[in-house]
mmCIF file of C-alpha atoms and ligand atoms in Angstrom:
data_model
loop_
_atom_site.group_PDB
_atom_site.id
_atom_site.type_symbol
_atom_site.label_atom_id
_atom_site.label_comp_id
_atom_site.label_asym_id
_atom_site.label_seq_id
_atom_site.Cartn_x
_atom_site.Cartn_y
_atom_site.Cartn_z
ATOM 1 C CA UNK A 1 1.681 19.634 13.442
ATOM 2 C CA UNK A 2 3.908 18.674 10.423
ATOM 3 C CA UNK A 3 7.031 19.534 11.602
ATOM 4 C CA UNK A 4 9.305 18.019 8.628
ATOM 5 C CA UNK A 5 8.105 16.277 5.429
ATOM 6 C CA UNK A 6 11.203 14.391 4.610
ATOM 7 C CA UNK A 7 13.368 12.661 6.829
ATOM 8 C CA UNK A 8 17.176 11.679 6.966
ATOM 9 C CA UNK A 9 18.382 8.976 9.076
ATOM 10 C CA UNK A 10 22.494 9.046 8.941
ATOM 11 C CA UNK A 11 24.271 5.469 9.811
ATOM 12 C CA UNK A 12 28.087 5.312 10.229
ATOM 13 C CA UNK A 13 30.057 8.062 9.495
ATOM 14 C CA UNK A 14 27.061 10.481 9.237
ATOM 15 C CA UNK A 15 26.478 11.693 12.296
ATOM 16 C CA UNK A 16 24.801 15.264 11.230
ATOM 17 C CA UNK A 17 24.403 17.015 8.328
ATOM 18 C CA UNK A 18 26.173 20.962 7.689
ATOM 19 C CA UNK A 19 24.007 21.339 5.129
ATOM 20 C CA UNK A 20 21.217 21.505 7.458
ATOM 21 C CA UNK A 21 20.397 25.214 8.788
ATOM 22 C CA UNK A 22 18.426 27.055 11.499
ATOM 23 C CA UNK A 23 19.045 23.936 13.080
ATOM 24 C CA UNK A 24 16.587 22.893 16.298
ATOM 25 C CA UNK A 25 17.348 19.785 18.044
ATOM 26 C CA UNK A 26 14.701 18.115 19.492
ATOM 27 C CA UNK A 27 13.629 15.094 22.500
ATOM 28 C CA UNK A 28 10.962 12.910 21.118
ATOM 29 C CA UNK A 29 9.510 10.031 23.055
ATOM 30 C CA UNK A 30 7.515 7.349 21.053
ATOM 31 C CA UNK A 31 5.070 5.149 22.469
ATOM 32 C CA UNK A 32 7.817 2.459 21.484
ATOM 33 C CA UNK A 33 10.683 4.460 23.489
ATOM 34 C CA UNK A 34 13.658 6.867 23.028
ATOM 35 C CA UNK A 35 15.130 7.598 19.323
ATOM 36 C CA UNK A 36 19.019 7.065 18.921
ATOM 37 C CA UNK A 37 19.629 10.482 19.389
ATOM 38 C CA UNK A 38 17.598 13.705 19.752
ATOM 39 C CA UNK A 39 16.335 14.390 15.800
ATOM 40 C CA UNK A 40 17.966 17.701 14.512
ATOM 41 C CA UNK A 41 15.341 19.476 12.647
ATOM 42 C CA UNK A 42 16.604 21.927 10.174
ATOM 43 C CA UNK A 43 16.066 23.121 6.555
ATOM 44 C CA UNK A 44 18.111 22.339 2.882
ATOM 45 C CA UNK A 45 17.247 25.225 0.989
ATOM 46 C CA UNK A 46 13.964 26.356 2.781
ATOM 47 C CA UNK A 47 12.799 22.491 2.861
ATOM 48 C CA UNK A 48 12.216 21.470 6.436
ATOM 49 C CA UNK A 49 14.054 17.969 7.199
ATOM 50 C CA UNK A 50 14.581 16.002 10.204
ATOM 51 C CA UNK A 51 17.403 14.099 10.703
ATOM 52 C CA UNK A 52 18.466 11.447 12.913
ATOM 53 C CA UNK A 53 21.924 9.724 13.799
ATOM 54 C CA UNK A 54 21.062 5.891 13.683
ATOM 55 C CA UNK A 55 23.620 4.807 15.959
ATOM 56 C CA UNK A 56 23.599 8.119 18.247
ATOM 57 C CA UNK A 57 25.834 11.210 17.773
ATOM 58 C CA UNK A 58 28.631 9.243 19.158
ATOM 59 C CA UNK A 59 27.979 5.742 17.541
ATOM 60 C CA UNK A 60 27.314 4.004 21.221
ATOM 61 C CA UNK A 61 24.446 1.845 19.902
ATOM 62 C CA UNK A 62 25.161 -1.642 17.982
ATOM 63 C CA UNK A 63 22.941 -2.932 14.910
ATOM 64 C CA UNK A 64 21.127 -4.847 17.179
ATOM 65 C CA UNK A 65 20.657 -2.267 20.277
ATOM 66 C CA UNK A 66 18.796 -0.051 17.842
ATOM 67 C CA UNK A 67 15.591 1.663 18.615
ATOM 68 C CA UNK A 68 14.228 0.835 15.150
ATOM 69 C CA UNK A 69 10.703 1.369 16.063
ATOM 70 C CA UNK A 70 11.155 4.418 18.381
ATOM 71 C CA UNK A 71 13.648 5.974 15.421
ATOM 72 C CA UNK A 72 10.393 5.321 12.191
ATOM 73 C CA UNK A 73 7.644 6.539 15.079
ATOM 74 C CA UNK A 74 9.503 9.193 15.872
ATOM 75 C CA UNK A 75 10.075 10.209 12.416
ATOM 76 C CA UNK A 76 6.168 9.617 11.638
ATOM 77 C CA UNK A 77 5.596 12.088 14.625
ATOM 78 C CA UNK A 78 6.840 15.091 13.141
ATOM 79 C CA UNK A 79 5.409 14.143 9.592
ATOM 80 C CA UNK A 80 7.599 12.642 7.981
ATOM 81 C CA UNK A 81 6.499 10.851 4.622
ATOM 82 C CA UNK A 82 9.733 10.684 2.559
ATOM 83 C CA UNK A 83 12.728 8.669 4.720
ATOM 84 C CA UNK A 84 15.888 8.893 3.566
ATOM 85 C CA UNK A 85 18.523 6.081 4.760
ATOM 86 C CA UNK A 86 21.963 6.933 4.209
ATOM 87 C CA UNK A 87 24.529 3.503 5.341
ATOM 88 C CA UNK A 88 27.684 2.270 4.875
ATOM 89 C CA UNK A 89 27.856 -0.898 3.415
ATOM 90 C CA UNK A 90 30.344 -4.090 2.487
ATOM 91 C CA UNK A 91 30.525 -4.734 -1.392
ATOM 92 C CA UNK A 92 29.559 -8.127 -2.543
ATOM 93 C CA UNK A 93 30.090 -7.765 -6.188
ATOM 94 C CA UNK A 94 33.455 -7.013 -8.076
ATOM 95 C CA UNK A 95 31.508 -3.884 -10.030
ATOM 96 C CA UNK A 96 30.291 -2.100 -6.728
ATOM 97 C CA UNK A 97 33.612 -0.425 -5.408
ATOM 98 C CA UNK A 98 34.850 1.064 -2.524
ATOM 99 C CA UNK A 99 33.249 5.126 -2.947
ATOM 100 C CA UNK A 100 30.426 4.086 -5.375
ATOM 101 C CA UNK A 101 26.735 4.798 -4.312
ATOM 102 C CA UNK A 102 23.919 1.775 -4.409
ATOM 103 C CA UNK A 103 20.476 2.587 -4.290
ATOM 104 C CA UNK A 104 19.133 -1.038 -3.478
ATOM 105 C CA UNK A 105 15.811 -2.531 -4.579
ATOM 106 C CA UNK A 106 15.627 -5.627 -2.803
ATOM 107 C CA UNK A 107 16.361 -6.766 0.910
ATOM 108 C CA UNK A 108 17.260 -10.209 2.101
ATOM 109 C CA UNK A 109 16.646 -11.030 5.839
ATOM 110 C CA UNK A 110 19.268 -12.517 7.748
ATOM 111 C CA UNK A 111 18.800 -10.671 11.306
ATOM 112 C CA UNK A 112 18.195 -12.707 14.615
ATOM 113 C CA UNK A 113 17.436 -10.181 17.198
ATOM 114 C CA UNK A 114 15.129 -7.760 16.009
ATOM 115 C CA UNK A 115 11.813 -6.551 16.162
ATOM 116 C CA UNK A 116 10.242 -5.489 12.698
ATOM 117 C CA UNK A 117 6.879 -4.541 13.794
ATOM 118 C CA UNK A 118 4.902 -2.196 15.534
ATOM 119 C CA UNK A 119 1.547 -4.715 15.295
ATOM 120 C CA UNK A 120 1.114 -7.618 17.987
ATOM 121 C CA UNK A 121 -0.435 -7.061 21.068
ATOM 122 C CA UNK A 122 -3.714 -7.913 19.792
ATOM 123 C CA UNK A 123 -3.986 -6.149 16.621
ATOM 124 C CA UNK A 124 -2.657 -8.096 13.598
ATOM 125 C CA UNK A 125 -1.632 -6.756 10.360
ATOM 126 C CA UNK A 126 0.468 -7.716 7.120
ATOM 127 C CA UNK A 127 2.010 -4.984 4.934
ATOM 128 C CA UNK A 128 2.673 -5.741 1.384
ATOM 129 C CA UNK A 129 7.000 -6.158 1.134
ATOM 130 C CA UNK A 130 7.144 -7.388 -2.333
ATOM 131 C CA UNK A 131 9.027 -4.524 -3.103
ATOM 132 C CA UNK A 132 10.484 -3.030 -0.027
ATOM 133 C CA UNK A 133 11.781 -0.195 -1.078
ATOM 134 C CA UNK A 134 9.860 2.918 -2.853
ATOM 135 C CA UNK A 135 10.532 2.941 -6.189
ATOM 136 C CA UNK A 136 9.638 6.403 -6.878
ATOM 137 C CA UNK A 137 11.666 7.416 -4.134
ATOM 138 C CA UNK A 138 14.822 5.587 -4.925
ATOM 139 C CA UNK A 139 14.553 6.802 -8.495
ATOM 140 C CA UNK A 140 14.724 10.489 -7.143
ATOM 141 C CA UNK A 141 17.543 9.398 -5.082
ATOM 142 C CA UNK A 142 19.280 7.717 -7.558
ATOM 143 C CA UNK A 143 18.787 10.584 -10.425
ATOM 144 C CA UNK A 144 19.983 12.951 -7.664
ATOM 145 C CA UNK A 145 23.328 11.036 -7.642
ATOM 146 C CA UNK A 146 23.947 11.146 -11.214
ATOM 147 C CA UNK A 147 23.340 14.685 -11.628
ATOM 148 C CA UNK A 148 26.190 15.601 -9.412
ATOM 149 C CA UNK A 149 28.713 13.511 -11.515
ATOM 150 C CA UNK A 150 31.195 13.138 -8.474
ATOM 151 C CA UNK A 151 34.167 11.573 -9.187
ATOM 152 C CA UNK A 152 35.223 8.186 -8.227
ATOM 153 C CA UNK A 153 31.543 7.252 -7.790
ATOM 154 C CA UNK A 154 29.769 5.307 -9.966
ATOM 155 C CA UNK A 155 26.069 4.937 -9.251
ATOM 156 C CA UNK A 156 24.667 1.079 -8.866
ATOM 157 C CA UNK A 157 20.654 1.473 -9.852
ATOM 158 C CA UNK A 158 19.312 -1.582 -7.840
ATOM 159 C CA UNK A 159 20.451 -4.568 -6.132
ATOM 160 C CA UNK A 160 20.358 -6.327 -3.335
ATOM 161 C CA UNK A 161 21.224 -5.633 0.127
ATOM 162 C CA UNK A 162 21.695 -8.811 2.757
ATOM 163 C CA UNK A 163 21.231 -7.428 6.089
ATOM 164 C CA UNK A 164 22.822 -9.245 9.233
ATOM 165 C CA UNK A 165 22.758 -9.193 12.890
ATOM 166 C CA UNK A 166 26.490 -8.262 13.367
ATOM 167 C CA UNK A 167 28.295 -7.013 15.315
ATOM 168 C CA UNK A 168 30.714 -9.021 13.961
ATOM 169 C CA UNK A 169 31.117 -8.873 9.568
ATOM 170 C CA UNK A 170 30.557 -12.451 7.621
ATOM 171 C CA UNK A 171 32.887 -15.353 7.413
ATOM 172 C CA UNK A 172 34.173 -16.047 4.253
ATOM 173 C CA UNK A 173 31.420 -18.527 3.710
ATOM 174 C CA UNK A 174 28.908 -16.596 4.657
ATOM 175 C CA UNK A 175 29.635 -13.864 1.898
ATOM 176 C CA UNK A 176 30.525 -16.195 -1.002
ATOM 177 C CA UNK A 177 26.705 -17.173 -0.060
ATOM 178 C CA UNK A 178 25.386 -14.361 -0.492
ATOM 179 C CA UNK A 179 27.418 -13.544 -3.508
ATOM 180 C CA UNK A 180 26.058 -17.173 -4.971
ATOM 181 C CA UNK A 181 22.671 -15.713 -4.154
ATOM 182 C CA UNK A 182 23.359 -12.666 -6.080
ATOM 183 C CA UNK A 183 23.600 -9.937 -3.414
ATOM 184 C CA UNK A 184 25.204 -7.017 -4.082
ATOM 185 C CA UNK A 185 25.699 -5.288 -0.774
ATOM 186 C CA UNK A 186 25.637 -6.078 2.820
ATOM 187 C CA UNK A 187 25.156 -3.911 5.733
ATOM 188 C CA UNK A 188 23.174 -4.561 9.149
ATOM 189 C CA UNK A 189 20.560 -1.853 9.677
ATOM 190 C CA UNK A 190 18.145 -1.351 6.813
ATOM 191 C CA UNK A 191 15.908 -4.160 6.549
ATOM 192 C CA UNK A 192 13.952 -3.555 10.240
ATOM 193 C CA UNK A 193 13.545 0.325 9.180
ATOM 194 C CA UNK A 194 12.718 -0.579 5.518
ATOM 195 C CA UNK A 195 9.688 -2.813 7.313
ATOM 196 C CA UNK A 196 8.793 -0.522 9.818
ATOM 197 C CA UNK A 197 8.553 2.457 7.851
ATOM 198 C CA UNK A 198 6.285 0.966 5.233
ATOM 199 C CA UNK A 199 4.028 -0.054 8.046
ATOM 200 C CA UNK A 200 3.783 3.623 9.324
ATOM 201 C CA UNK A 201 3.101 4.601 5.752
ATOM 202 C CA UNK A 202 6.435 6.186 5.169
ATOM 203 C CA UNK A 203 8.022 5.872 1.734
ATOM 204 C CA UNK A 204 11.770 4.508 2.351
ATOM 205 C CA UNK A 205 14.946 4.582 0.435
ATOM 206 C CA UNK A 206 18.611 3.672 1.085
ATOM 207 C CA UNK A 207 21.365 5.692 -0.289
ATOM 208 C CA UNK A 208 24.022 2.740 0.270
ATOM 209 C CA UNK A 209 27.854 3.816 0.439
ATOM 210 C CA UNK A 210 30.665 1.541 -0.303
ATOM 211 C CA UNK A 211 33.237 1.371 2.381
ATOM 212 C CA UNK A 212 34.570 -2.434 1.484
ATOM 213 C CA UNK A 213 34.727 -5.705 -0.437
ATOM 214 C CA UNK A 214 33.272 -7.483 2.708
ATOM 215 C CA UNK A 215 35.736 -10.725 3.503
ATOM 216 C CA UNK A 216 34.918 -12.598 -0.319
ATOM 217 C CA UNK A 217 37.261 -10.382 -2.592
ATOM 218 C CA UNK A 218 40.944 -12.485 -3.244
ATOM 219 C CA UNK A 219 42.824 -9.182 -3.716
ATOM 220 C CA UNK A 220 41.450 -7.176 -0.729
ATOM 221 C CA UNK A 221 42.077 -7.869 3.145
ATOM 222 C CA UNK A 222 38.988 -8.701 4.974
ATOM 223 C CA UNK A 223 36.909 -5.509 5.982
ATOM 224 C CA UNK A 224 37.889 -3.920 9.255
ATOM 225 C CA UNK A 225 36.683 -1.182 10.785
ATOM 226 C CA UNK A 226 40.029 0.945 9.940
ATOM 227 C CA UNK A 227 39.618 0.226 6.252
ATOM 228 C CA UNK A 228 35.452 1.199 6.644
ATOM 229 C CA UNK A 229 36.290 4.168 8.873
ATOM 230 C CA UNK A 230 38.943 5.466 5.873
ATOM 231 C CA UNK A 231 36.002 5.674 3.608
ATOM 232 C CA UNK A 232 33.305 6.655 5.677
ATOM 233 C CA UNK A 233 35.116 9.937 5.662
ATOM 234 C CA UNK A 234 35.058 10.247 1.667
ATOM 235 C CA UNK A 235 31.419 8.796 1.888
ATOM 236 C CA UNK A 236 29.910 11.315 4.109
ATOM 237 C CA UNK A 237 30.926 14.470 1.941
ATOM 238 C CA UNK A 238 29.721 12.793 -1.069
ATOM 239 C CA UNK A 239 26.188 11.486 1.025
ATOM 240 C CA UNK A 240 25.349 14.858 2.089
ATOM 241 C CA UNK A 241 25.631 16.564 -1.318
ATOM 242 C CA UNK A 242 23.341 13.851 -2.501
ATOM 243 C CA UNK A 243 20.762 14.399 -0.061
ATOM 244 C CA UNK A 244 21.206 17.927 -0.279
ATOM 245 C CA UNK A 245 20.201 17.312 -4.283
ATOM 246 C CA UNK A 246 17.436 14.649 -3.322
ATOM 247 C CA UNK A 247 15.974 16.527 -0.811
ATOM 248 C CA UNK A 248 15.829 19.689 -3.194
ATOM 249 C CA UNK A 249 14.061 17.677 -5.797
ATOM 250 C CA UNK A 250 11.723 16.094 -3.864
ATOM 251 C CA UNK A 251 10.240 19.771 -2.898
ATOM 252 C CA UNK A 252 9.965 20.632 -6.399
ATOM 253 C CA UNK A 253 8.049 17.164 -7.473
ATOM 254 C CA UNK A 254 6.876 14.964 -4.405
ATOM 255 C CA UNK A 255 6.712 11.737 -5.899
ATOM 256 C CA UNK A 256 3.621 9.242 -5.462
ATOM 257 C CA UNK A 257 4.334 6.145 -3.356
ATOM 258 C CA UNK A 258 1.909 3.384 -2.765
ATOM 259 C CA UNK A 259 3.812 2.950 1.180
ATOM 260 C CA UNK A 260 1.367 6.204 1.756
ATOM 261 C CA UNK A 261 -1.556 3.396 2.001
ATOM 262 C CA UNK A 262 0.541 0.359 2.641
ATOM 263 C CA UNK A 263 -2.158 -0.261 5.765
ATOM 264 C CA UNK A 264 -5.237 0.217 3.582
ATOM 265 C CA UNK A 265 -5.372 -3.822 2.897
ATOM 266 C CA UNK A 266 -2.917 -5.070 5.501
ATOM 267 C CA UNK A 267 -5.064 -4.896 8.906
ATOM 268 C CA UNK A 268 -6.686 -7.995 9.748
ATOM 269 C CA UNK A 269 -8.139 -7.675 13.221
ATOM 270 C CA UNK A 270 -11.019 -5.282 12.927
ATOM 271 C CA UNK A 271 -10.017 -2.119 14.619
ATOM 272 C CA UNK A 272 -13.270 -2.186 17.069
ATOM 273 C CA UNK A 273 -12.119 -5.319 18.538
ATOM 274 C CA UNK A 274 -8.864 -4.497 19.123
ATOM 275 C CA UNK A 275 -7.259 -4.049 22.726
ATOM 276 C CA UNK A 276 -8.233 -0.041 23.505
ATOM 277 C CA UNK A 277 -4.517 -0.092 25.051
ATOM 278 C CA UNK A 278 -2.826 -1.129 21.657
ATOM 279 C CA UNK A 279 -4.893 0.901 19.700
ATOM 280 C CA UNK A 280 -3.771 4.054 21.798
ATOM 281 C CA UNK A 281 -0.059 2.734 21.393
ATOM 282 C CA UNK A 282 -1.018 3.158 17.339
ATOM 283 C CA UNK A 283 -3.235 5.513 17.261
ATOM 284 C CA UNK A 284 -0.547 7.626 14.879
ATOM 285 C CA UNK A 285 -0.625 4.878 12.088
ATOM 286 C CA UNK A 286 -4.054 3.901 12.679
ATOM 287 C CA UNK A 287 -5.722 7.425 12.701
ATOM 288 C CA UNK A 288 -7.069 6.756 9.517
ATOM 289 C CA UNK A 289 -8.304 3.304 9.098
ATOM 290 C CA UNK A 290 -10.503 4.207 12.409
HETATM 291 C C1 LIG B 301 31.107 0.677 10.805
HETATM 292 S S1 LIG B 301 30.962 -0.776 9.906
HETATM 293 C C2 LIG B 301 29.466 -1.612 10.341
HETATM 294 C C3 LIG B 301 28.264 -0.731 10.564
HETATM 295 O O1 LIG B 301 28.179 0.184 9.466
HETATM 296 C C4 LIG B 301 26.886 0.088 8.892
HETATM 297 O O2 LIG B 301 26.072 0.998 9.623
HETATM 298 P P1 LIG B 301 24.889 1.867 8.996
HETATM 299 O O3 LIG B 301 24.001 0.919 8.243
HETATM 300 O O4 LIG B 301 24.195 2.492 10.167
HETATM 301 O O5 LIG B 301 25.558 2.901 8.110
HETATM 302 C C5 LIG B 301 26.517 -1.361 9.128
HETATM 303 O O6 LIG B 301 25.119 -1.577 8.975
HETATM 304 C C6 LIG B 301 27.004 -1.576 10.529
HETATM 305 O O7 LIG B 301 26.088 -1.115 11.488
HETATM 306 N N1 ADE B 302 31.293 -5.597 5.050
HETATM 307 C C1 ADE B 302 30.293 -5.145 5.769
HETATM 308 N N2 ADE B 302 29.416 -6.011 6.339
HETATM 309 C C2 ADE B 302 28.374 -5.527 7.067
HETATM 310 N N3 ADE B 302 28.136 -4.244 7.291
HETATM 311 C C3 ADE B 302 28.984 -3.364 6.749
HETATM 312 N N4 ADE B 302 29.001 -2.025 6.789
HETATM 313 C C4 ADE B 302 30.060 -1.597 6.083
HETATM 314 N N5 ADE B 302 30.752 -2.648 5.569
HETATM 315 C C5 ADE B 302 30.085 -3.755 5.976
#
């Protein structure tokens, strides 16, 4: 049963959502494990959404302890076809400030410990990543944030968002590389979700926050979690008005998004070879290819 159509997934500083209401908080298990955090499922203006605190209710889980593919099955077992990521994120460009919304285009990969993919086990396949991000979606996201006109936010169509391991932020070097490479933001969640959700067919976007100039910027002290937490606060308010608008538009006009047949040329193994096990581990995603 479709439970929700459109899903939220909150990082730092968005641990729920009072927009939500006739809130129901649910367990999920995945085939892949435990979510973060039971998924709150609740509606925005009669639209049914299900939300999810990345890091748990209380923030206990690091970048790299993340359930990323129990959190994207989850979401793809109550329906979920729209994904919503709101994160904080480090600035790597003088334009981007502290408060201002980015809704990146582009990801670069520079994670260590993760795993991006629910395929393996006998059953290969190879999304399409070219563009890793919906662009329908974002574009909804991103029109959503101008309409409100909040102030002290200006809105950053595009860019790119460097995603690292962590816990720990960059050296100096580090982000003057990524600057050189022309990065815009930095954060250390979005890429495995970005990957995962396209192979479960989901269309993804980040809503990315500002909470810092990273370590690069000459006239700002290198980000601590004091000087992210300050903003976070600021961030969240302005976040959940934006989904509140995004997730209002997206039940008027639904947008088209080729992620809803990223597997349609990506599966190499042919499905009646493939371990009986794995296939019942995917049978979600697979359901219908088979
Ligand atoms: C609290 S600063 C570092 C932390 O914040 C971001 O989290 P999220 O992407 O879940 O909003 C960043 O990726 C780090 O996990
Ligand atoms: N500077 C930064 N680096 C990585 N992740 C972040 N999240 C918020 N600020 C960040």
């Amino acid at each position: 049963m479709v439970e929700a159509r459109i899903g939220i997934i909150g990082g730092s500083g968005l641990y729920k959502m009072d927009a939500l209401k006739d809130v129901q908080e649910i367990q999920v298990q995945t085939p892949f494990g435990t979510p973060s955090d039971a998924l709150i499922l609740g509606t925005i203006e009669n639209t049914k959404v299900a939300f999810l605190a990345r890091h748990g209710r209380n923030h206990t889980l690091l970048p790299s302890e993340l359930p990323f593919r129990a959190n994207i099955y989850a979401m793809k077992q109550l329906g979920v076809e729209y994904l919503i990521s709101a994160s904080a994120v480090g600035s790597l460009q003088e334009e981007a400030k502290p408060l201002d919304m980015v809704v990146p285009d582009q990801f670069i990969d520079r994670t260590k410990n993760r795993v991006s993919t629910f395929f393996g086990e006998g059953l290969v396949a190879h999304i399409a990543f070219g563009d890793p991000v919906c662009k329908n979606l974002a574009t909804v996201v991103a029109d959503a944030i101008a309409s409100l006109n909040l102030p002290d936010v200006t809105l950053h169509r595009g860019g790119t968002y460097v995603c690292m391991e962590g816990p720990a932020f960059s050296t100096k070097a580090e982000s003057n590389l990524y600057r050189s490479w022309g990065a815009k933001i930095i954060g250390m969640t979005n890429l495995p979700e970005a990957k995962l959700a396209r192979e479960a067919e989901i269309a993804y976007a980040t809503l990315a926050l500002v909470t810092d100039y990273d370590c690069w910027h000459p006239d700002h002290d290198s980000v601590t979690v004091e000087m992210v937490i300050a903003n976070l606060q600021r961030n969240a308010v302005n976040a959940q008005k934006v989904i509140q608008e995004t997730v209002r538009r997206l039940a008027q006009n639904p947008p088209k998004s080729d992620a809803h047949s990223a597997l349609k040329y990506a599966i190499l193994t042919q499905l009646d070879r493939a371990p009986s096990a794995t296939l019942d581990k995917l049978r979600l995603l697979l359901n219908k290819y088979l």
